[in-house]
Short mmCIF file of C-alpha atoms (C1' of nucleotides) and ligand atoms in Angstrom, two decimals:
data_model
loop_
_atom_site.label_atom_id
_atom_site.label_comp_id
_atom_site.label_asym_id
_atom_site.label_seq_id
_atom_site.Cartn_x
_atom_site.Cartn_y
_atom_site.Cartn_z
CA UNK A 804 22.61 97.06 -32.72
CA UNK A 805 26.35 96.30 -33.09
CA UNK A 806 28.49 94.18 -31.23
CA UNK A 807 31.76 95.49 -29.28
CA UNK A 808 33.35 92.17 -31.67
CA UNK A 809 31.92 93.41 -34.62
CA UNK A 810 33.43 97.02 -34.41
CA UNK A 811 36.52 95.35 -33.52
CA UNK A 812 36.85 93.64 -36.51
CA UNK A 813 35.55 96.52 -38.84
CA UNK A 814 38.41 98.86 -36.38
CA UNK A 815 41.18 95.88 -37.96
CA UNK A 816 39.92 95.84 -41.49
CA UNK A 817 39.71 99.77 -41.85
CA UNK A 818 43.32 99.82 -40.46
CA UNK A 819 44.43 97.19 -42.89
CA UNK A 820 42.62 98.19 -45.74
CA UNK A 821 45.39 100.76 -45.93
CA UNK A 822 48.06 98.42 -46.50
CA UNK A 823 45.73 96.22 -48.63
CA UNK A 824 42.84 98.56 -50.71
CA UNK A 825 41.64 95.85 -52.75
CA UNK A 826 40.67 92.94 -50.17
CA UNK A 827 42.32 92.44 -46.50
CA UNK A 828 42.90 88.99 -46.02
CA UNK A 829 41.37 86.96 -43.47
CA UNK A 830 44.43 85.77 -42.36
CA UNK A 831 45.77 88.91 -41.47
CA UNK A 832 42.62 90.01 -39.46
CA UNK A 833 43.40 86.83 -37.71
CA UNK A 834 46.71 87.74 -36.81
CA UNK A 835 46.14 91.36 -35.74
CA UNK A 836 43.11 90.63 -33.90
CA UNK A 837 44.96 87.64 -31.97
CA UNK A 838 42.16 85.21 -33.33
CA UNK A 839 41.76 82.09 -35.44
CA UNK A 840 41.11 82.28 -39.63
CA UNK A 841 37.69 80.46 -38.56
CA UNK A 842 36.51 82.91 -36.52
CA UNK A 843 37.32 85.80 -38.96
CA UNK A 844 35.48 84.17 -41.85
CA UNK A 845 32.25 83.93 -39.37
CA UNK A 846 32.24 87.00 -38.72
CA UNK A 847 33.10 88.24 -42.23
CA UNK A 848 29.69 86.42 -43.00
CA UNK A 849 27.95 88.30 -40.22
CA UNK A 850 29.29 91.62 -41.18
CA UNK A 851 28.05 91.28 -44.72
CA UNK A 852 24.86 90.16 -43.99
CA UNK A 853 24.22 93.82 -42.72
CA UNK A 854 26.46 95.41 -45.49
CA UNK A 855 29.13 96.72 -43.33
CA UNK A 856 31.29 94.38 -45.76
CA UNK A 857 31.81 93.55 -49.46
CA UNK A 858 32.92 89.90 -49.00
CA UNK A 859 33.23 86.87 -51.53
CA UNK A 860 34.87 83.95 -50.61
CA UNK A 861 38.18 83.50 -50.73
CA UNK A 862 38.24 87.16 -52.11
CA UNK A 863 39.17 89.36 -49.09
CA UNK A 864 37.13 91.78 -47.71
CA UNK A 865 36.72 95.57 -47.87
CA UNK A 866 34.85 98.24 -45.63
CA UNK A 867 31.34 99.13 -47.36
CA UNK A 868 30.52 103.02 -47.17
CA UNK A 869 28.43 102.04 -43.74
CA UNK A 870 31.17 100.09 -42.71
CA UNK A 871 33.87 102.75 -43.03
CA UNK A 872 31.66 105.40 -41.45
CA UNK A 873 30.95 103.12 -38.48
CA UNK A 874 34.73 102.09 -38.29
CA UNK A 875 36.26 105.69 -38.59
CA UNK A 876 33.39 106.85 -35.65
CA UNK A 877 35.21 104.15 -33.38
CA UNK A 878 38.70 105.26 -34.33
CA UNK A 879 37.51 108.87 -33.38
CA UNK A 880 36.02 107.03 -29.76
CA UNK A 881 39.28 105.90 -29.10
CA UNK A 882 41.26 108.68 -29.73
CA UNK A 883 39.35 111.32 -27.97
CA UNK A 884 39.28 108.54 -24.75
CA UNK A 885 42.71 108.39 -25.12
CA UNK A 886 43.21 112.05 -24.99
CA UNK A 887 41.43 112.16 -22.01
CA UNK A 888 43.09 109.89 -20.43
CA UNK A 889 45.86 111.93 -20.45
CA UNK A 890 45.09 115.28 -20.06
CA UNK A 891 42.47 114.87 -17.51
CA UNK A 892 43.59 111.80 -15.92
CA UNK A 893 47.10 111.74 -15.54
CA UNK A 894 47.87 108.42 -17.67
CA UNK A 895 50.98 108.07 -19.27
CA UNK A 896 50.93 107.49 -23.59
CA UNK A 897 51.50 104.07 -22.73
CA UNK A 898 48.64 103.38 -20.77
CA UNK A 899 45.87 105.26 -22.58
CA UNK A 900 45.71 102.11 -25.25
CA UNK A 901 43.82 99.32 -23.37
CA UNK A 902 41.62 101.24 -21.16
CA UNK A 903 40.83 103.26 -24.59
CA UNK A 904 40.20 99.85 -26.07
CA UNK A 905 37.02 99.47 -23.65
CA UNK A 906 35.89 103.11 -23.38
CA UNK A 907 35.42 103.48 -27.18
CA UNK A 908 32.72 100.75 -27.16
CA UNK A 909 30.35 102.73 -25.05
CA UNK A 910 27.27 103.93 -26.94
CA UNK A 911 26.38 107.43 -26.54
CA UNK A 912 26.93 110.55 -29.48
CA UNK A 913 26.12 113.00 -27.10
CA UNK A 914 28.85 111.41 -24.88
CA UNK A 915 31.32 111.76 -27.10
CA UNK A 916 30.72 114.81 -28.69
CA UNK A 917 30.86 116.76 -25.17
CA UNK A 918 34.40 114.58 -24.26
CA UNK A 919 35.36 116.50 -27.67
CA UNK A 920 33.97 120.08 -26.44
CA UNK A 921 35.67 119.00 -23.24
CA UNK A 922 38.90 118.29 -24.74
CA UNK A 923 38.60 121.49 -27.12
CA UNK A 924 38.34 119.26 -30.19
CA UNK A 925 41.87 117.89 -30.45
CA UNK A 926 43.13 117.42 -33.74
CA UNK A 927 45.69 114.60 -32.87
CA UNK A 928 45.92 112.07 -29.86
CA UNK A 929 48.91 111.12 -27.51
CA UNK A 930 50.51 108.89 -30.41
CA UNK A 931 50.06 111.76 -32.64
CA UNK A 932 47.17 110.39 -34.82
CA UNK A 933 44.56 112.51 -36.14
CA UNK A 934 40.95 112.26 -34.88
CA UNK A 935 38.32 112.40 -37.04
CA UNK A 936 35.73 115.38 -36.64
CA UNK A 937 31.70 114.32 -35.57
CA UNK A 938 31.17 114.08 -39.77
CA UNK A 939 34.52 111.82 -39.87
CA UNK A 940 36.25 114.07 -41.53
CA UNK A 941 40.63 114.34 -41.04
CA UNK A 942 43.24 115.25 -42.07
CA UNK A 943 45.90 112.86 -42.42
CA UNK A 944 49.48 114.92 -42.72
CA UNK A 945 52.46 113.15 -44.66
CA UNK A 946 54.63 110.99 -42.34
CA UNK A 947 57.37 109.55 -43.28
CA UNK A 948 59.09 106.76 -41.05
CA UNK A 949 62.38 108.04 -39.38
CA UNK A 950 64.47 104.65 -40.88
CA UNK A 951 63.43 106.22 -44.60
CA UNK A 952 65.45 109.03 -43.93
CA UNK A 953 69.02 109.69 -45.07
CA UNK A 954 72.30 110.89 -43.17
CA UNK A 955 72.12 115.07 -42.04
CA UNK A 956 68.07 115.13 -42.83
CA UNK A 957 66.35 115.85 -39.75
CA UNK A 958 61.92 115.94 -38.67
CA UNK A 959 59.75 116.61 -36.50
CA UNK A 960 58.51 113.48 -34.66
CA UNK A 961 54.71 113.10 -35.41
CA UNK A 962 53.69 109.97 -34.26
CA UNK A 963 54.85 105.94 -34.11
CA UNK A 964 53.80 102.91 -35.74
CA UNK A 965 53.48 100.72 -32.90
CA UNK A 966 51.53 101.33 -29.58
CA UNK A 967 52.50 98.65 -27.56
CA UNK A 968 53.38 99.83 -23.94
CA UNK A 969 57.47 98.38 -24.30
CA UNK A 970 57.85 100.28 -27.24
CA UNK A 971 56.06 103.58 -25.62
CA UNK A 972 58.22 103.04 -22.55
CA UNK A 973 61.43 102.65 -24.38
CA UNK A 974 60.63 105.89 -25.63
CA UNK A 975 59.84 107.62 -22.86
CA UNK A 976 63.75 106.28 -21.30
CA UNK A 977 65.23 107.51 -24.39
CA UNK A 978 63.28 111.09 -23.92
CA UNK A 979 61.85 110.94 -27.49
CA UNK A 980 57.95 112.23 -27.87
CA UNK A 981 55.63 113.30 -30.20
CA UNK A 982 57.32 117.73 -31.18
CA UNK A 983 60.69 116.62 -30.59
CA UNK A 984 63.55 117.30 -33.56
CA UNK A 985 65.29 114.27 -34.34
CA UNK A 986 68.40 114.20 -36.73
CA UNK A 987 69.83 111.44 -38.16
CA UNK A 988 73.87 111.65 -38.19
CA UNK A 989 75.09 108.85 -38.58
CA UNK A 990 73.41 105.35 -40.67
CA UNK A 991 75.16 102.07 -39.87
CA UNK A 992 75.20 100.25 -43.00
CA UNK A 993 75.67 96.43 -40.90
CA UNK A 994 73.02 96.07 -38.86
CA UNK A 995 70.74 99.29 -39.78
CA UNK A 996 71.17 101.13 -36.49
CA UNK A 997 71.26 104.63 -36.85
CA UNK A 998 73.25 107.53 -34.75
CA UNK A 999 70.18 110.22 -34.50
CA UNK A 1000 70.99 113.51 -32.68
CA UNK A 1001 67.74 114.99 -29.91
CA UNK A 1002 68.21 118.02 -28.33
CA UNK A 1003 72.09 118.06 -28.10
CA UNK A 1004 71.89 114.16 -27.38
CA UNK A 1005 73.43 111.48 -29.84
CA UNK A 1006 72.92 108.02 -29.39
CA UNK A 1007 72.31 104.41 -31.30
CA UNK A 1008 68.62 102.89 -32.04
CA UNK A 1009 68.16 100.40 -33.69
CA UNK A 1010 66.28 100.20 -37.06
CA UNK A 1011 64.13 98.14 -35.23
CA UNK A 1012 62.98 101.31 -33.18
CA UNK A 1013 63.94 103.44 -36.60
CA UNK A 1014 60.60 101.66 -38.35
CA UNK A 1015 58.40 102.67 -36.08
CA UNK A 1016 58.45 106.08 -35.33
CA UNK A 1017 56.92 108.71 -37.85
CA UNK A 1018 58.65 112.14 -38.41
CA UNK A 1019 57.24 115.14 -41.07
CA UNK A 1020 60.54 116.72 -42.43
CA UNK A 1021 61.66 120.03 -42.28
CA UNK B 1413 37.97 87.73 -14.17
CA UNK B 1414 34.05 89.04 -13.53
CA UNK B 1415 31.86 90.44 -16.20
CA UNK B 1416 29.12 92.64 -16.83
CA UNK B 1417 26.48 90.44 -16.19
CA UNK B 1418 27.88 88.95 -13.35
CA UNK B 1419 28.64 92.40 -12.10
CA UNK B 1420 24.90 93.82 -12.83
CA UNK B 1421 23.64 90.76 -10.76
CA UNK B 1422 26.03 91.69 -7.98
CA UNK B 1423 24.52 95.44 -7.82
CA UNK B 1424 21.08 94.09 -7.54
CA UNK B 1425 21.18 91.94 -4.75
CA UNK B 1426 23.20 94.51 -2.79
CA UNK B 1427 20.47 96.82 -3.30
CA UNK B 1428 17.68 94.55 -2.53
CA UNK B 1429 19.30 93.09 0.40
CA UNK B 1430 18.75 96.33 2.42
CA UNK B 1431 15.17 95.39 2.25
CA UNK B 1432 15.42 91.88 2.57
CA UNK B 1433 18.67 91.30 5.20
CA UNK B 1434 17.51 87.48 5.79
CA UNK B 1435 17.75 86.65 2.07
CA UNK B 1436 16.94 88.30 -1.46
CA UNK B 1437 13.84 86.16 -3.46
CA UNK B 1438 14.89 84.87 -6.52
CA UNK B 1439 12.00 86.38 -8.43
CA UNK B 1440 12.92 90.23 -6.75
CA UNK B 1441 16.06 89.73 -8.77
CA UNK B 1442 14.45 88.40 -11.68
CA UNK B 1443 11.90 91.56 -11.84
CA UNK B 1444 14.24 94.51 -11.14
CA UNK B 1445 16.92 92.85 -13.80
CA UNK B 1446 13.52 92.62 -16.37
CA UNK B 1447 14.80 89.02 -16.63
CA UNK B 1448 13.52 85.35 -16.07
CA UNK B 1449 13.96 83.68 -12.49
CA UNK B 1450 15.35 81.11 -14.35
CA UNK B 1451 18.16 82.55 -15.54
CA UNK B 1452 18.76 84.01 -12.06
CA UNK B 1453 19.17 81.22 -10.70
CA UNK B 1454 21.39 80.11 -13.19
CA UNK B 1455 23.24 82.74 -12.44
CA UNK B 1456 23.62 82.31 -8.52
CA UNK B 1457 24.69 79.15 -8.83
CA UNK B 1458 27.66 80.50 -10.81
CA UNK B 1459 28.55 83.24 -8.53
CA UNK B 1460 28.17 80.80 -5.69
CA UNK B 1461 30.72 79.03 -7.28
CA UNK B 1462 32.78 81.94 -7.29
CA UNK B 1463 31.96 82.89 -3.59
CA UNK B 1464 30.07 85.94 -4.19
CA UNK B 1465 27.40 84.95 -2.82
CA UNK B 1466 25.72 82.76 -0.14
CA UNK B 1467 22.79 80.17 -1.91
CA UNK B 1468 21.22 77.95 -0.97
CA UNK B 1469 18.32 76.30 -3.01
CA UNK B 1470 15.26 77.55 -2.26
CA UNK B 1471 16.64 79.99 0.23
CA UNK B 1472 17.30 83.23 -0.98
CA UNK B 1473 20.66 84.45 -1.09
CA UNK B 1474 23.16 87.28 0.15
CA UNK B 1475 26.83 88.68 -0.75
CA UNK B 1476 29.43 87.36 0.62
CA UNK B 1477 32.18 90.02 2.54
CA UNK B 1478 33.73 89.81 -1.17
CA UNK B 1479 30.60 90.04 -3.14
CA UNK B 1480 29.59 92.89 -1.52
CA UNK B 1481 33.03 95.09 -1.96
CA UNK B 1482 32.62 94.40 -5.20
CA UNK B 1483 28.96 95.68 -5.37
CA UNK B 1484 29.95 98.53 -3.53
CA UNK B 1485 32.71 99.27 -5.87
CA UNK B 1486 30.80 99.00 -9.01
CA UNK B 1487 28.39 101.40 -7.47
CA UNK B 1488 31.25 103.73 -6.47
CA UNK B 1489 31.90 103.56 -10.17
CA UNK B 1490 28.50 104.68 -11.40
CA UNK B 1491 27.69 107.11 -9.19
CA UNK B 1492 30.88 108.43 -9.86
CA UNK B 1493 30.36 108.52 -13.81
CA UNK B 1494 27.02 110.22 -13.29
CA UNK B 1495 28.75 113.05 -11.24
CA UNK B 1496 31.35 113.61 -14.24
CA UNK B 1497 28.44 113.63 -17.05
CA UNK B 1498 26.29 116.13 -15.25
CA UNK B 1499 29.41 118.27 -14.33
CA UNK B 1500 31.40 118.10 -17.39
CA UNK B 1501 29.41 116.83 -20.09
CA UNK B 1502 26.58 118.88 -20.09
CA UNK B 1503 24.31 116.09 -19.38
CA UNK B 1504 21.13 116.29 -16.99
CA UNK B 1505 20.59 114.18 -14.02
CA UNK B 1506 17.73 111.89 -16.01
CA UNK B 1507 20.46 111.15 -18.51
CA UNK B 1508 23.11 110.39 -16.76
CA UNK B 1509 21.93 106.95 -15.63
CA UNK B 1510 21.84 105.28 -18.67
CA UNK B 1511 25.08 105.81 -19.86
CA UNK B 1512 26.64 105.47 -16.32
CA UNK B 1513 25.22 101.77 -16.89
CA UNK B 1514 27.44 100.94 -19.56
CA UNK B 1515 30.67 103.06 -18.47
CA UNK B 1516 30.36 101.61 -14.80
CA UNK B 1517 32.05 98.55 -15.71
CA UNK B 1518 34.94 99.51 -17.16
CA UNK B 1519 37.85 98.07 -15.66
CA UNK B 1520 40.58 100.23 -14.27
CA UNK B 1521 41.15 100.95 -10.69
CA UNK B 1522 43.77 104.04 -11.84
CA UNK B 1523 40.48 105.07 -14.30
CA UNK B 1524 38.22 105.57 -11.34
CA UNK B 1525 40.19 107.00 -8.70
CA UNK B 1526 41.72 109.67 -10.79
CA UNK B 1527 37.96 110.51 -11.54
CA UNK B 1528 37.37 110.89 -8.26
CA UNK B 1529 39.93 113.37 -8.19
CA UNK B 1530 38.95 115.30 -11.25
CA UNK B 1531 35.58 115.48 -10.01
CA UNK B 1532 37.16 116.72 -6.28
CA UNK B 1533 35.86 113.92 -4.19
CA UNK B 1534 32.21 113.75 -4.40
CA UNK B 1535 29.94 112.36 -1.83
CA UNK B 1536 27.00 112.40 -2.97
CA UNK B 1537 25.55 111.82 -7.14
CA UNK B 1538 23.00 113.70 -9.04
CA UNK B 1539 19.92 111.88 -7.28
CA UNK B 1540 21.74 112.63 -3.65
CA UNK B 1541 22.73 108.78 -3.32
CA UNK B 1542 26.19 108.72 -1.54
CA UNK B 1543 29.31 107.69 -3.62
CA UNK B 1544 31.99 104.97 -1.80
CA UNK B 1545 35.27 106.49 -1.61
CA UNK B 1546 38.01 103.99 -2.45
CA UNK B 1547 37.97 101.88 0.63
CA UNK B 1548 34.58 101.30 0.06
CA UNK B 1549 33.01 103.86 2.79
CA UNK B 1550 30.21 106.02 2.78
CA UNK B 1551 28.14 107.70 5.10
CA UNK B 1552 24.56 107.07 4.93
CA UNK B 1553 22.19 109.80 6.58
CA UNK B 1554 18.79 109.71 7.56
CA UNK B 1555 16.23 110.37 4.89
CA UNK B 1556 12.47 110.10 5.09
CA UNK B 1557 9.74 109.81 2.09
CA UNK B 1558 7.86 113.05 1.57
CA UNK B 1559 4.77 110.58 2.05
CA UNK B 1560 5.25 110.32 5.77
CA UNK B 1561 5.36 113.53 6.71
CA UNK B 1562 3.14 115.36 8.49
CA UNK B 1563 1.40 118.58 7.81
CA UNK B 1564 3.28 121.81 8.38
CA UNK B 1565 6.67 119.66 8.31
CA UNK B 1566 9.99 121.15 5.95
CA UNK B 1567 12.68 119.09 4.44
CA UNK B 1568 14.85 119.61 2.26
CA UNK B 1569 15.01 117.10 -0.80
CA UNK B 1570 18.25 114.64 -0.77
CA UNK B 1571 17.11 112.25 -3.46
CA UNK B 1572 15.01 110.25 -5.55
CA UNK B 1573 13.90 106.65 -4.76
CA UNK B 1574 12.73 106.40 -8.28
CA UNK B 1575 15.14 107.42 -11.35
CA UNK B 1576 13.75 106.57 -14.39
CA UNK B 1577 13.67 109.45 -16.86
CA UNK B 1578 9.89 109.89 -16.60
CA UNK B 1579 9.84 110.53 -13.30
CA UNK B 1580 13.12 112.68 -13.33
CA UNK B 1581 11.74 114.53 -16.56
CA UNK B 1582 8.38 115.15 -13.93
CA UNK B 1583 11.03 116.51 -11.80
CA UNK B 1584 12.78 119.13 -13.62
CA UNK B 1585 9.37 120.42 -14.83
CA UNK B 1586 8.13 121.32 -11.61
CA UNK B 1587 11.29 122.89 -10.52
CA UNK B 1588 11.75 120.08 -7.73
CA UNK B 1589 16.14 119.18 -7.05
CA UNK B 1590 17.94 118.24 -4.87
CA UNK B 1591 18.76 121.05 -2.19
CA UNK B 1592 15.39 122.46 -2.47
CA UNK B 1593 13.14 122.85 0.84
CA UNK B 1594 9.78 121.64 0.44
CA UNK B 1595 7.09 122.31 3.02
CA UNK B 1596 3.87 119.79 3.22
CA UNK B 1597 0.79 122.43 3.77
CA UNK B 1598 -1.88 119.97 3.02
CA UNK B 1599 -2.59 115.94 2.86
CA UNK B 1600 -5.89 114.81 1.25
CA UNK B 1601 -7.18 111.39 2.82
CA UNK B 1602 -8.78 110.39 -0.25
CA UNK B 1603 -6.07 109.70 -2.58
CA UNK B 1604 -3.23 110.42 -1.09
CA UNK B 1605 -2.27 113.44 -2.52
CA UNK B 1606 0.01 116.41 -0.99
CA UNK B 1607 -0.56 120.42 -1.41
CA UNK B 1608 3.22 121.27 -1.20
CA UNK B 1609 4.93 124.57 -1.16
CA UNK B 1610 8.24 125.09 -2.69
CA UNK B 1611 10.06 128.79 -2.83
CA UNK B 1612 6.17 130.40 -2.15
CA UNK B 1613 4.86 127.91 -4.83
CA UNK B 1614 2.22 125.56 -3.79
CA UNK B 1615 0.20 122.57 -6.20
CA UNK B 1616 -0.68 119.19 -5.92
CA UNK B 1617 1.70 116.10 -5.98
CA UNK B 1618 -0.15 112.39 -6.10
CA UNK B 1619 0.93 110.15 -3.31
CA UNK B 1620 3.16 108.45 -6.48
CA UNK B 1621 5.45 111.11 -6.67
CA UNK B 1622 5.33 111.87 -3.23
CA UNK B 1623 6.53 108.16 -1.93
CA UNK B 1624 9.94 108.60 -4.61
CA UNK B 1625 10.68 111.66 -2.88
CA UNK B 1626 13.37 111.28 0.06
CA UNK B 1627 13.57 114.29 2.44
CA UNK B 1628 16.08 115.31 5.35
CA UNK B 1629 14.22 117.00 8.20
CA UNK B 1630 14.83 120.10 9.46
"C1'" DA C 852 -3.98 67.60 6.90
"C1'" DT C 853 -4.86 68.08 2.40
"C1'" DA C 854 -5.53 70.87 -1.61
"C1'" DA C 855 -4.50 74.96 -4.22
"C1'" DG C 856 -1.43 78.52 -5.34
"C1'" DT C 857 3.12 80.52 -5.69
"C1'" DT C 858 7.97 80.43 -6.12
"C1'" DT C 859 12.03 78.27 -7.54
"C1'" DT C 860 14.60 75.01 -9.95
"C1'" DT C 861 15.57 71.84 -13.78
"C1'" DA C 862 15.66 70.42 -18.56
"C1'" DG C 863 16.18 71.61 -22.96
"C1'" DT C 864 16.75 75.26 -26.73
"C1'" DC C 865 18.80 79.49 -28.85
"C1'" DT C 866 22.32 83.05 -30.02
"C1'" DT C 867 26.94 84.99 -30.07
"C1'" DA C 868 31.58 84.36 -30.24
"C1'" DT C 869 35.06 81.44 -29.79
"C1'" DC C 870 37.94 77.11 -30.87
"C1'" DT C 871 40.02 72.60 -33.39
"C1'" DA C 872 40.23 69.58 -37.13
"C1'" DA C 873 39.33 68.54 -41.70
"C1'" DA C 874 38.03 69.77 -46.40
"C1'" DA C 875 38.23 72.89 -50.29
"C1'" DA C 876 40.22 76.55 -52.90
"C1'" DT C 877 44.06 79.24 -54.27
"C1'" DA C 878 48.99 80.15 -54.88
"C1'" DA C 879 53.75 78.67 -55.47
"C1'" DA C 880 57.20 75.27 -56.97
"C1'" DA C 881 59.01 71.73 -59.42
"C1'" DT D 647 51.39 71.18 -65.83
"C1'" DT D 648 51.32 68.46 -62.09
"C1'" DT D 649 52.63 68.45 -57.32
"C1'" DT D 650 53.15 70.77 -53.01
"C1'" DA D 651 52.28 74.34 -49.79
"C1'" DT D 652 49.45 77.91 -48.00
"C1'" DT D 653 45.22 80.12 -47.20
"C1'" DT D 654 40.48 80.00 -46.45
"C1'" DT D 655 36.24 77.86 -45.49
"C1'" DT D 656 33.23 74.33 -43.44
"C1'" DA D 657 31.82 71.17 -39.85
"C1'" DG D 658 31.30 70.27 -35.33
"C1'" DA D 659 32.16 71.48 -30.27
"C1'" DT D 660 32.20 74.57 -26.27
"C1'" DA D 661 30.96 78.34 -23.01
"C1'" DA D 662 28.16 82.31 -21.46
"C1'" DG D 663 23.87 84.15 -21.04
"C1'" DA D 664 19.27 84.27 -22.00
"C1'" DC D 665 14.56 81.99 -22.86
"C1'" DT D 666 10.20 78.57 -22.42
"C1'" DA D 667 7.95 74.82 -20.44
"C1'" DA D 668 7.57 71.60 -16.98
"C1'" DA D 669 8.80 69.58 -12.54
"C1'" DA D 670 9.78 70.22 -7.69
"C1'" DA D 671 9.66 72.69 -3.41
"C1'" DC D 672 7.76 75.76 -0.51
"C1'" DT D 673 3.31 78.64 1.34
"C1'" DT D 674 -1.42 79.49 2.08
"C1'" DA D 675 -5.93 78.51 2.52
"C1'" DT D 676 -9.60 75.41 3.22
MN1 MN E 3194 45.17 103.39 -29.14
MN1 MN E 3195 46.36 106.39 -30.19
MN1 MN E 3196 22.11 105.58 -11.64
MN1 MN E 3197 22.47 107.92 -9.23
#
DNA sequence: ATAAGTTTTTAGTCTTATCTAAAAATAAAA
DNA sequence: TTTTATTTTTAGATAAGACTAAAAACTTAT
């Protein structure tokens, strides 16, 4: 039997073992799970006693096939909660995060593959991230992030980088979601902002905002 | 904040109390939980602490006004999650408890009420137990055990006072459900068992199936 | 009223998941 | 290549929840 923790912390390394493929650091698991170094290298231990991890001291750590299997069945939890959420139950993309955060820890296939039947197998959830199929299988589309891109180039946004309800909120003031067309016009060389054009709208973001959201050009 | 174990304790002395309105035995708690009366009491003392409950040593204990809404909301929450398994996940009504056990303690008050709506407001779950609406109100009707009738008497079932798989499993097999009207042609003194007709079918139930059965008369 | 039996509580241990503080290993700078 | 700084691990502590064994309190029966 797992743990909720330890499927949190195989959730953080599969997400940083992007960033980092050979060996997340224990430090940044710390960080991203809002937890001390100490704790991390416990459970590191824990985790590798039943081969969910490779781990060697002061090595990092990677995902073991198991561990990326069980880690990528979570991520597919979440999403399809999250989808629910807001299809069925009128939540907002901002709010589907933390009750997703609890609902994906509940331990039931057949649960979760009806929610998916229910949802008609979505391929993508509200942040615009794919969700794996029953055999973890996805596709993952190129995204590239909207402060990458130059002056008259315009995309489709596909997703964002951060979830956190300000950001989500800001967008949802500033009327940009997931299928809208952005264009950049205008790049401000001093501070980074950027003059992007939405639906007949022009206005400022800052890169700030720029680094975060995911478009797939035209 | 209250968690699951706190929570589960909370369910089980509301549902023992109707039994025992004076005070719920320490050991009652201890069997239905399948834990040790030692770590009830353990337990009690903390939720005393946390005025959930009235204890006293020795004396058996009872909710307190705000124990008791929150037993009656966590079981608004798990009848509620059975109703939206059966309905729109396909499951059966002896699966539905054990997952409603985990996802019953999920915290979200916007969660559960816009289930209610999805759902349109049930009153009653898939063993005929009545669901609290939001308030915490429900309407309780009269129900008798198919045991104590007498021969030639018709009711029509309402729900199980037993719902472990086995006995719902027993259930499906002999076509008995809720909604179905169930005549008693024939007691037999020496063991208790009942010669009961059911859409022109008649055969045997023992006494044991027969004293999990609640009927409304006719 | 006393003894025997039952229930409940206490005392002490274990596991899981945290934390702080200190030691050890690695990485960066001088 | 030493010294310094950073990262990571160990050691030891704490809190929640569960357990066993034994003591204490209540109930029955003689
Ligand atoms: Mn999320
Ligand atoms: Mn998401
Ligand atoms: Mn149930
Ligand atoms: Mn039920």
């Amino acid at each position: 039997m797992i743990t909720f923790s330890e499927e949190n912390y195989l959730k953080a390394i599969y997400h940083h073992s992007k960033d980092y493929p050979n060996g997340v650091s224990t430090n940044a698991i710390a960080k991203s799970m809002c937890t001390k170094a100490s704790s991390v290298t416990d459970m590191l231990k824990k985790l590798s006693e039943k081969k969910l991890v490779n781990y060697k001291k002061y090595q990092g750590v990677l995902l073991t096939k198991q561990g990326e299997k069980k880690a990528v069945n979570l991520i597919r939890r979440h999403r399809l909660w999250e989808v629910f959420l807001l299809e069925k139950l009128n939540f907002t993309w901002d709010e589907v995060h933390e009750v997703a955060e609890e609902l994906e820890h509940i331990k039931s296939e057949k649960l979760i593959n009806e929610l998916d039947r229910l949802l008609d197998f979505p391929k993508k959830d509200p942040h615009g991230d794919p969700i794996p199929d029953k055999d973890g299988n996805f596709t993952k589309d190129i995204k590239v992030l909207l402060s990458t891109l130059n002056e008259k180039e315009t995309g489709i946004c596909v997703g964002v980088n951060d979830t956190s309800t300000d950001f989500l909120k800001y967008l949802n003031k500033q009327n940009i979601a997931i299928g809208k067309h952005i264009t950049v016009v205008e790049k401000e060389v001093f501070d980074g902002s950027i003059l992007i054009k939405i639906e007949d709208n022009q206005f400022y973001i800052s890169h700030q905002i720029a680094k975060n959201l995911f478009l797939q050009l035209q």
